[in-house]
Amino acid sequence: MTTNYPGLSFWMDSIELPAVQRSPIDAPAEFDVAIVGGGLTGLWTAYYAKIADPNLNVAVFEREICGFGASGRNGGWASALFPQSMASLAARFGRSAAIAMVQAMVDSLVEVRRVVAAEGIECDLHAGGTLTFGRTKVQVAKLRSELGEAREFGFGEDYLRFLDKSETDERMRASGTLSSLFTPHCARIQPAKLVRGLAEVCERIGVKIFEGSRVLAIAPGRVEFERFSVKAGKVIRATEGYTSQLRGEHRTLMPIYSMMIATEPLDREQLDSIGWANRETFTDARSMIIYGQLTSDGRIAFGGRGAPYHFGSRIGGAFDRDVEVAALLRQSLIELFPSLAKVGVTHHWGGPLGVPRDWMASVGLDNESGIGWAGGYVGDGVTTTNLAGRTLADLICSTDSALVRLPWVGHRSRKWEVEPLRFAGVNLAIRLTKAADRRESNGTPHPWQGRLADLVRGRT
């Protein structure tokens, strides 16, 4: 059990956590629906299942506190991004299915905004969209390819728009920017406020939440704890980056760490040097992902990949900070915004996200066993969890809807390789991706490094 919950992230440090957490489950019990994981996936599922059928006896079991995992540590992007390209979805499931999946993500962002407003969840939501900078010729070529794909699948300027340098600079001034893509389909949020607020809403409508309740394994009709089991008609696995810690799930989702920093609040002169009147979230087109936002109190919360994968899918507090990655993040931030060279960093944190072998997020419910699941968001989970929760609620309640016919429903990714193959392959992919970015920064394409990294990771 962790006790320093404010230390998990800037987000958790910025809210008032209760002095006493919710009570753990301490005796055998029986529920209609038992959900393992008190993050956004589990809570959205509980919320929509209870709304759909108020008579359902729904329980959520969380090892620590609600929002302990990625839901309370992420970059705060409620976006319409899905971790597979339109072309990849079409190749696997067909053109119409790909279009339906992308549209469902756009609709899910609208739904997140609706629920936040309707339920009075104060989470600093601001729908400013996202800018993706093209800062080298190679990156600009990537942006044009992404734009072309969107147009090929029928998504117009209201979905994704190309901005030249002057148009980009009118929104945000980042060094070396040649052009950018803008999508309005992203909202900045304070993730800890969202997940903790959603937990309170769930309790208000009758969902039972048990914190400090470590689940060892799930099985048809039951959830196993150290001293007893809980019975349930439906058991839902909503553990994302921590799935590998469940018995029998060691190779289902690989935990990859993403790291973040937060600056001290920027003053007016520093903000004016960037522009940023509409508070867009931002990234660029490098391969080793970065992401940032302007918080409600004027800080930049900035994150990225690059931390190593830990042998045996190990997870622990010792991995939640990486001094080397934090220094690289600060360096990248200053490269983007040189005027911030003297701005201090007040927070550094990280945590695991869940990666399936084929990078294809999925949701499903096996009616025979009663076991359901959702996850594999590869870091694009804030909005995707909402879609997962609504879909699982329809599956739990046997509701025939458009959601249950989306292509990710029922998808099963193959297991990750056994060690040491997993350790060697994934960390090789990380090194190749970094090398590809170095070549790109010099204006040189990476015809083999990036592609080899994708093949090693299983990404298509």
Coordinates of C-alpha atoms in Angstrom, one line a residue:
M1 CA 0.0 0.0 0.0
T2 CA 1.1 3.5 -0.9
T3 CA 0.6 6.3 1.7
N4 CA 2.1 9.3 -0.1
Y5 CA -0.7 9.7 -2.6
P6 CA -0.1 13.4 -3.3
G7 CA 3.4 12.4 -4.4
L8 CA 2.0 10.3 -7.3
S9 CA 1.8 13.3 -9.6
F10 CA 1.3 17.0 -9.9
W11 CA -2.4 16.3 -10.4
M12 CA -2.7 14.4 -7.2
D13 CA -0.6 17.0 -5.3
S14 CA -3.0 19.7 -6.5
I15 CA -6.2 18.3 -5.0
E16 CA -7.4 17.8 -1.5
L17 CA -7.4 14.1 -0.8
P18 CA -9.5 12.7 2.0
A19 CA -7.7 12.0 5.2
V20 CA -9.2 8.5 5.2
Q21 CA -9.6 6.4 2.1
R22 CA -12.7 4.4 1.3
S23 CA -13.0 1.1 3.3
P24 CA -11.6 -2.1 1.9
I25 CA -13.7 -5.2 1.3
D26 CA -13.2 -7.3 4.5
A27 CA -15.6 -10.3 4.1
P28 CA -17.1 -12.5 1.3
A29 CA -19.9 -10.8 -0.6
E30 CA -22.0 -11.1 -3.7
F31 CA -22.6 -8.6 -6.5
D32 CA -24.2 -8.5 -9.9
V33 CA -21.1 -6.8 -11.4
A34 CA -17.6 -6.7 -9.8
I35 CA -15.2 -4.4 -11.5
V36 CA -11.4 -4.7 -10.7
G37 CA -9.7 -1.4 -11.0
G38 CA -10.7 2.1 -9.7
G39 CA -9.5 4.1 -12.7
L40 CA -11.5 5.7 -15.5
T41 CA -12.2 2.4 -17.2
G42 CA -13.7 0.8 -14.1
L43 CA -15.6 3.9 -13.0
W44 CA -17.0 4.8 -16.4
T45 CA -18.2 1.1 -16.6
A46 CA -19.8 1.3 -13.2
Y47 CA -21.4 4.6 -13.9
Y48 CA -23.1 3.6 -17.2
A49 CA -24.1 0.2 -16.0
K50 CA -25.8 1.7 -13.0
I51 CA -27.5 4.4 -15.1
A52 CA -28.7 1.7 -17.5
D53 CA -30.0 -0.5 -14.8
P54 CA -30.4 1.1 -11.3
N55 CA -31.2 -2.3 -9.8
L56 CA -27.8 -3.7 -10.6
N57 CA -25.6 -4.2 -7.5
V58 CA -22.2 -2.9 -8.8
A59 CA -18.9 -2.9 -6.9
V60 CA -15.5 -1.5 -7.8
F61 CA -12.4 -2.9 -6.2
E62 CA -9.2 -0.8 -6.1
R63 CA -5.9 -1.9 -4.7
E64 CA -4.9 1.7 -3.6
I65 CA -7.2 4.7 -4.2
C66 CA -9.3 5.7 -7.1
G67 CA -7.0 7.4 -9.7
F68 CA -3.8 5.7 -8.4
G69 CA -2.8 4.5 -11.8
A70 CA -2.7 6.3 -15.2
S71 CA -6.0 7.9 -14.6
G72 CA -4.5 10.2 -12.0
R73 CA -1.1 10.6 -13.6
N74 CA -1.6 11.1 -17.4
G75 CA -1.1 14.1 -19.6
G76 CA -4.6 15.4 -19.2
W77 CA -5.6 15.1 -22.8
A78 CA -9.3 14.1 -23.4
S79 CA -8.8 13.5 -27.1
A80 CA -10.3 11.6 -30.0
L81 CA -7.0 9.8 -30.6
F82 CA -7.2 6.0 -31.0
P83 CA -3.9 4.0 -30.8
Q84 CA -4.3 2.6 -34.4
S85 CA -4.3 4.6 -37.6
M86 CA -7.4 4.7 -39.8
A87 CA -5.5 2.7 -42.5
S88 CA -4.5 0.0 -40.0
L89 CA -8.0 -0.3 -38.8
A90 CA -9.3 -0.5 -42.3
A91 CA -6.7 -3.2 -43.3
R92 CA -7.9 -5.3 -40.4
F93 CA -11.6 -4.7 -40.1
G94 CA -12.7 -2.9 -43.3
R95 CA -13.2 0.8 -44.3
S96 CA -16.6 1.3 -42.8
A97 CA -15.5 -0.2 -39.5
A98 CA -12.5 2.1 -39.4
I99 CA -14.7 5.2 -40.0
A100 CA -17.1 4.0 -37.3
M101 CA -14.3 3.6 -34.8
V102 CA -12.9 7.1 -35.5
Q103 CA -16.4 8.7 -35.3
A104 CA -17.1 6.9 -32.0
M105 CA -14.0 8.5 -30.5
V106 CA -15.1 11.9 -31.6
D107 CA -18.6 11.3 -30.2
S108 CA -17.0 10.0 -26.9
L109 CA -15.2 13.3 -26.3
V110 CA -18.6 15.0 -26.7
E111 CA -20.0 12.6 -24.2
V112 CA -17.2 13.2 -21.7
R113 CA -17.9 16.9 -21.8
R114 CA -21.7 16.3 -21.4
V115 CA -21.2 14.1 -18.3
V116 CA -18.7 16.5 -16.7
A117 CA -21.2 19.3 -17.1
A118 CA -24.3 17.3 -16.1
E119 CA -22.7 15.8 -13.0
G120 CA -20.9 18.9 -11.9
I121 CA -17.4 17.4 -12.1
E122 CA -14.9 20.3 -11.8
C123 CA -11.9 19.1 -13.7
D124 CA -10.6 22.3 -15.4
L125 CA -11.9 21.1 -18.8
H126 CA -11.0 23.4 -21.6
A127 CA -11.7 22.4 -25.2
G128 CA -8.9 24.1 -27.0
G129 CA -8.0 21.3 -29.5
T130 CA -4.5 20.0 -30.2
L131 CA -1.6 21.3 -32.3
T132 CA 0.9 18.9 -33.7
F133 CA 4.0 20.8 -34.8
G134 CA 6.1 19.9 -37.8
R135 CA 9.6 21.0 -37.0
T136 CA 11.6 19.2 -39.7
K137 CA 10.9 18.3 -43.3
V138 CA 10.5 14.7 -42.2
Q139 CA 8.0 15.7 -39.6
V140 CA 6.1 17.9 -42.1
A141 CA 5.9 14.9 -44.5
K142 CA 4.4 12.8 -41.6
L143 CA 1.8 15.5 -41.0
R144 CA 0.8 15.7 -44.7
S145 CA 0.5 11.9 -44.8
E146 CA -1.8 12.0 -41.7
L147 CA -3.9 14.7 -43.3
G148 CA -4.1 12.7 -46.5
E149 CA -5.3 9.6 -44.6
A150 CA -8.0 11.6 -42.9
R151 CA -9.2 13.0 -46.2
E152 CA -9.1 9.5 -47.8
F153 CA -11.5 8.3 -45.1
G154 CA -13.9 11.2 -45.5
F155 CA -12.8 13.4 -42.5
G156 CA -12.7 17.1 -43.5
E157 CA -11.3 20.3 -42.1
D158 CA -13.7 20.1 -39.1
Y159 CA -11.7 17.0 -38.1
L160 CA -8.1 17.9 -39.0
R161 CA -6.7 21.0 -40.6
F162 CA -3.2 21.8 -42.0
L163 CA -1.7 25.1 -40.8
D164 CA 1.2 26.9 -42.4
K165 CA 3.9 28.5 -40.3
S166 CA 2.1 31.9 -39.9
E167 CA -1.2 30.2 -39.0
T168 CA 0.6 28.0 -36.5
D169 CA 2.5 30.9 -34.9
E170 CA -0.8 32.8 -34.5
R171 CA -1.8 30.0 -32.1
M172 CA 1.5 28.9 -30.5
R173 CA 5.1 29.9 -31.2
A174 CA 7.4 26.9 -30.9
S175 CA 10.9 27.1 -32.2
G176 CA 11.7 25.7 -35.6
T177 CA 8.1 25.1 -36.5
L178 CA 7.4 24.8 -40.2
S179 CA 3.7 23.9 -40.1
S180 CA 1.3 22.0 -38.0
L181 CA -1.9 20.0 -37.9
F182 CA -4.8 21.3 -35.8
T183 CA -7.7 19.2 -34.5
P184 CA -10.5 20.7 -32.4
H185 CA -11.2 17.2 -30.9
C186 CA -9.2 17.5 -27.7
A187 CA -9.9 19.0 -24.3
R188 CA -7.4 19.8 -21.6
I189 CA -8.4 18.3 -18.2
Q190 CA -7.0 17.9 -14.7
P191 CA -7.1 14.1 -14.7
A192 CA -7.1 13.6 -10.9
K193 CA -10.1 15.9 -10.6
L194 CA -11.9 13.9 -13.3
V195 CA -11.3 10.5 -11.9
R196 CA -11.9 11.4 -8.2
G197 CA -15.0 13.4 -9.2
L198 CA -16.3 10.5 -11.2
A199 CA -15.8 8.2 -8.2
E200 CA -18.0 10.5 -6.1
V201 CA -20.7 10.5 -8.8
C202 CA -20.6 6.7 -8.9
E203 CA -21.1 6.5 -5.2
R204 CA -23.9 9.0 -5.4
I205 CA -25.9 6.8 -7.8
G206 CA -25.3 3.7 -5.7
V207 CA -22.1 2.1 -6.9
K208 CA -20.0 0.6 -4.0
I209 CA -16.3 1.4 -4.1
F210 CA -13.8 -0.5 -2.0
E211 CA -10.3 1.0 -1.8
G212 CA -7.2 -0.8 -0.3
S213 CA -8.6 -4.0 -1.7
R214 CA -5.9 -6.0 -3.6
V215 CA -7.3 -8.5 -6.1
L216 CA -5.0 -11.5 -6.7
A217 CA -7.0 -13.0 -9.6
I218 CA -10.3 -13.1 -11.4
A219 CA -12.2 -16.1 -12.5
P220 CA -15.7 -17.0 -13.8
G221 CA -18.1 -15.8 -11.2
R222 CA -15.6 -14.6 -8.6
V223 CA -12.9 -12.1 -7.6
E224 CA -10.1 -13.6 -5.5
F225 CA -8.6 -11.7 -2.6
E226 CA -5.9 -13.0 -0.1
R227 CA -8.3 -14.4 2.5
F228 CA -11.6 -14.9 0.6
S229 CA -13.5 -14.5 -2.7
V230 CA -16.3 -12.3 -3.8
K231 CA -19.0 -13.7 -6.1
A232 CA -20.4 -11.8 -9.1
G233 CA -22.4 -12.6 -12.2
K234 CA -20.1 -10.4 -14.3
V235 CA -16.5 -9.8 -13.5
I236 CA -14.8 -6.9 -15.3
R237 CA -11.0 -6.5 -15.6
A238 CA -10.2 -2.8 -15.8
T239 CA -6.6 -2.7 -14.7
E240 CA -4.7 -1.4 -17.8
G241 CA -1.0 -0.9 -16.9
Y242 CA -1.3 -3.1 -13.8
T243 CA -2.9 -6.0 -15.6
S244 CA 0.4 -8.0 -15.5
Q245 CA 0.1 -8.1 -11.7
L246 CA -3.0 -10.3 -11.8
R247 CA -2.5 -14.1 -11.7
G248 CA -2.6 -15.5 -15.2
E249 CA -2.4 -12.1 -16.9
H250 CA 1.4 -11.6 -16.9
R251 CA 1.8 -11.4 -20.7
T252 CA -1.6 -9.8 -21.5
L253 CA -0.6 -6.1 -21.4
M254 CA 2.9 -4.9 -21.2
P255 CA 3.5 -2.0 -18.7
I256 CA 5.5 0.7 -20.4
Y257 CA 6.4 3.8 -18.4
S258 CA 5.6 7.3 -19.5
M259 CA 7.1 10.3 -17.6
M260 CA 6.1 13.8 -16.9
I261 CA 7.3 17.1 -15.5
A262 CA 5.4 20.2 -14.4
T263 CA 7.0 23.7 -14.4
E264 CA 6.4 26.5 -12.0
P265 CA 3.6 28.9 -13.1
L266 CA 4.5 31.0 -16.0
D267 CA 4.3 34.8 -15.8
R268 CA 2.5 37.0 -18.3
E269 CA 5.7 37.8 -20.2
Q270 CA 6.6 34.1 -20.5
L271 CA 3.1 33.2 -21.7
D272 CA 3.0 36.0 -24.2
S273 CA 6.3 34.8 -25.7
I274 CA 4.5 31.6 -26.7
G275 CA 1.1 33.0 -27.5
W276 CA -1.3 30.2 -26.6
A277 CA -4.4 32.3 -26.3
N278 CA -6.7 29.2 -26.7
R279 CA -4.7 26.9 -24.5
E280 CA -4.3 24.1 -27.0
T281 CA -2.6 20.8 -26.0
F282 CA 0.5 20.3 -28.1
T283 CA 2.9 17.7 -29.4
D284 CA 5.1 17.3 -32.5
A285 CA 5.6 14.6 -35.1
R286 CA 8.7 12.9 -33.7
S287 CA 8.4 9.1 -33.1
M288 CA 9.3 9.1 -29.4
I289 CA 6.0 10.7 -28.3
I290 CA 5.9 14.0 -26.4
Y291 CA 2.7 15.8 -25.1
G292 CA 2.0 19.0 -23.2
Q293 CA -0.7 21.2 -21.8
L294 CA -1.1 24.6 -20.0
T295 CA -2.7 23.9 -16.6
S296 CA -5.4 26.0 -15.1
D297 CA -2.8 27.7 -12.8
G298 CA -0.4 28.5 -15.7
R299 CA 2.1 25.7 -15.6
I300 CA 3.2 23.5 -18.4
A301 CA 2.6 19.9 -17.8
F302 CA 4.9 18.1 -20.2
G303 CA 5.5 14.4 -20.8
G304 CA 7.0 11.7 -23.1
R305 CA 8.1 8.2 -23.6
G306 CA 11.6 6.9 -23.4
A307 CA 11.9 5.2 -20.0
P308 CA 13.0 1.6 -20.2
Y309 CA 10.8 -1.5 -19.9
H310 CA 11.6 -3.4 -16.7
F311 CA 12.4 -7.1 -16.9
G312 CA 9.5 -9.4 -16.1
S313 CA 6.9 -6.6 -16.4
R314 CA 7.9 -5.3 -13.0
I315 CA 6.0 -2.3 -11.6
G316 CA 7.0 -0.3 -8.5
G317 CA 7.3 3.1 -7.0
A318 CA 11.0 3.1 -7.7
F319 CA 10.2 3.3 -11.4
D320 CA 7.8 6.2 -11.1
R321 CA 10.7 8.6 -11.4
D322 CA 13.6 8.6 -13.9
V323 CA 16.0 11.5 -13.4
E324 CA 17.6 10.9 -16.9
V325 CA 14.2 11.0 -18.7
A326 CA 13.1 14.1 -16.6
A327 CA 16.2 15.9 -17.7
L328 CA 15.5 15.0 -21.3
L329 CA 12.0 16.2 -21.0
R330 CA 13.1 19.6 -19.7
Q331 CA 15.6 19.8 -22.5
S332 CA 12.9 19.0 -25.1
L333 CA 10.6 21.6 -23.5
I334 CA 13.3 24.3 -23.7
E335 CA 14.1 23.4 -27.3
L336 CA 10.4 24.0 -28.1
F337 CA 10.2 27.2 -26.1
P338 CA 13.7 28.7 -25.5
S339 CA 12.2 31.7 -23.6
L340 CA 11.4 29.2 -20.7
A341 CA 15.1 28.3 -20.1
K342 CA 15.0 29.8 -16.6
V343 CA 11.6 28.4 -15.6
G344 CA 11.9 25.9 -12.8
V345 CA 10.5 22.4 -12.7
T346 CA 8.4 21.7 -9.5
H347 CA 7.2 18.1 -10.1
H348 CA 8.4 14.9 -11.8
W349 CA 6.4 11.7 -12.0
G350 CA 5.5 8.8 -14.1
G351 CA 3.7 5.5 -14.3
P352 CA 2.8 2.5 -16.4
L353 CA 0.4 2.4 -19.3
G354 CA -0.9 -0.8 -20.9
V355 CA 0.4 -2.0 -24.3
P356 CA -1.1 -5.0 -26.1
R357 CA 1.1 -7.1 -28.4
D358 CA -0.6 -5.7 -31.6
W359 CA -1.2 -2.2 -30.1
M360 CA -4.9 -2.7 -30.6
A361 CA -7.1 -1.6 -27.7
S362 CA -10.0 -3.8 -27.0
V363 CA -13.2 -4.3 -25.0
G364 CA -15.3 -7.3 -24.6
L365 CA -17.5 -9.6 -22.5
D366 CA -17.4 -13.4 -22.6
N367 CA -21.0 -14.4 -21.9
E368 CA -20.1 -18.0 -21.1
S369 CA -17.6 -17.1 -18.4
G370 CA -19.1 -13.7 -17.4
I371 CA -15.6 -12.2 -17.6
G372 CA -15.2 -8.8 -19.3
W373 CA -12.3 -6.6 -20.0
A374 CA -11.2 -3.3 -21.5
G375 CA -7.8 -1.8 -22.1
G376 CA -4.6 -1.6 -24.1
Y377 CA -5.0 2.2 -24.8
V378 CA -1.2 2.7 -25.2
G379 CA -1.5 6.1 -23.5
D380 CA -4.6 7.4 -25.3
G381 CA -7.0 6.4 -22.6
V382 CA -8.8 9.4 -21.2
T383 CA -11.6 9.5 -23.8
T384 CA -11.2 5.8 -24.8
T385 CA -12.1 4.7 -21.3
N386 CA -15.4 6.5 -21.7
L387 CA -16.2 4.6 -24.9
A388 CA -15.1 1.4 -23.2
G389 CA -17.3 2.0 -20.2
R390 CA -20.4 2.7 -22.3
T391 CA -19.7 -0.4 -24.4
L392 CA -19.2 -2.6 -21.4
A393 CA -22.4 -1.3 -19.9
D394 CA -24.3 -2.3 -23.1
L395 CA -22.6 -5.7 -23.1
I396 CA -23.4 -6.2 -19.4
C397 CA -27.1 -5.2 -19.9
S398 CA -27.4 -7.2 -23.2
T399 CA -28.2 -4.0 -25.1
D400 CA -27.8 -4.2 -28.8
S401 CA -26.3 -0.9 -29.8
A402 CA -23.9 0.5 -32.4
L403 CA -21.2 0.5 -29.7
V404 CA -21.2 -3.3 -29.3
R405 CA -20.6 -3.6 -33.1
L406 CA -17.5 -1.5 -33.2
P407 CA -14.4 -3.3 -34.5
W408 CA -12.5 -3.3 -31.2
V409 CA -15.3 -5.3 -29.4
G410 CA -14.2 -8.8 -28.8
H411 CA -10.8 -8.4 -30.2
R412 CA -8.1 -10.6 -28.7
S413 CA -4.5 -9.6 -28.9
R414 CA -1.9 -12.4 -28.7
K415 CA 0.2 -12.6 -25.6
W416 CA 3.6 -10.9 -25.4
E417 CA 6.7 -13.1 -25.7
V418 CA 8.3 -14.7 -22.7
E419 CA 11.3 -13.2 -21.0
P420 CA 14.1 -12.5 -21.9
L421 CA 12.7 -12.0 -25.4
R422 CA 10.2 -9.3 -24.3
F423 CA 12.9 -7.3 -22.4
A424 CA 15.4 -7.4 -25.2
G425 CA 12.9 -6.7 -28.0
V426 CA 11.1 -3.8 -26.3
N427 CA 14.2 -2.0 -25.1
L428 CA 15.7 -2.5 -28.6
A429 CA 12.6 -0.8 -30.1
I430 CA 13.0 2.1 -27.7
R431 CA 16.6 2.6 -28.7
L432 CA 15.8 2.4 -32.4
T433 CA 13.0 4.9 -32.0
K434 CA 15.3 7.4 -30.3
A435 CA 17.9 6.9 -33.1
A436 CA 15.2 7.5 -35.7
D437 CA 14.3 10.8 -34.0
R438 CA 18.0 11.8 -34.0
R439 CA 18.2 11.2 -37.7
E440 CA 15.0 13.1 -38.4
S441 CA 16.2 16.1 -36.4
N442 CA 19.0 16.3 -39.0
G443 CA 16.4 16.2 -41.8
T444 CA 17.2 12.6 -42.7
P445 CA 14.3 10.0 -43.1
H446 CA 14.7 6.7 -41.3
P447 CA 13.6 4.1 -43.8
W448 CA 14.7 1.1 -41.7
Q449 CA 15.2 2.2 -38.1
G450 CA 11.6 3.4 -37.5
R451 CA 10.1 0.5 -39.4
L452 CA 12.2 -2.1 -37.6
A453 CA 11.2 -0.5 -34.3
D454 CA 7.5 -0.9 -35.3
L455 CA 8.0 -4.5 -36.3
V456 CA 9.8 -5.3 -33.0
R457 CA 6.9 -3.7 -31.0
G458 CA 4.3 -5.3 -33.1
R459 CA 2.9 -2.0 -34.3
T460 CA 1.5 -1.8 -37.9

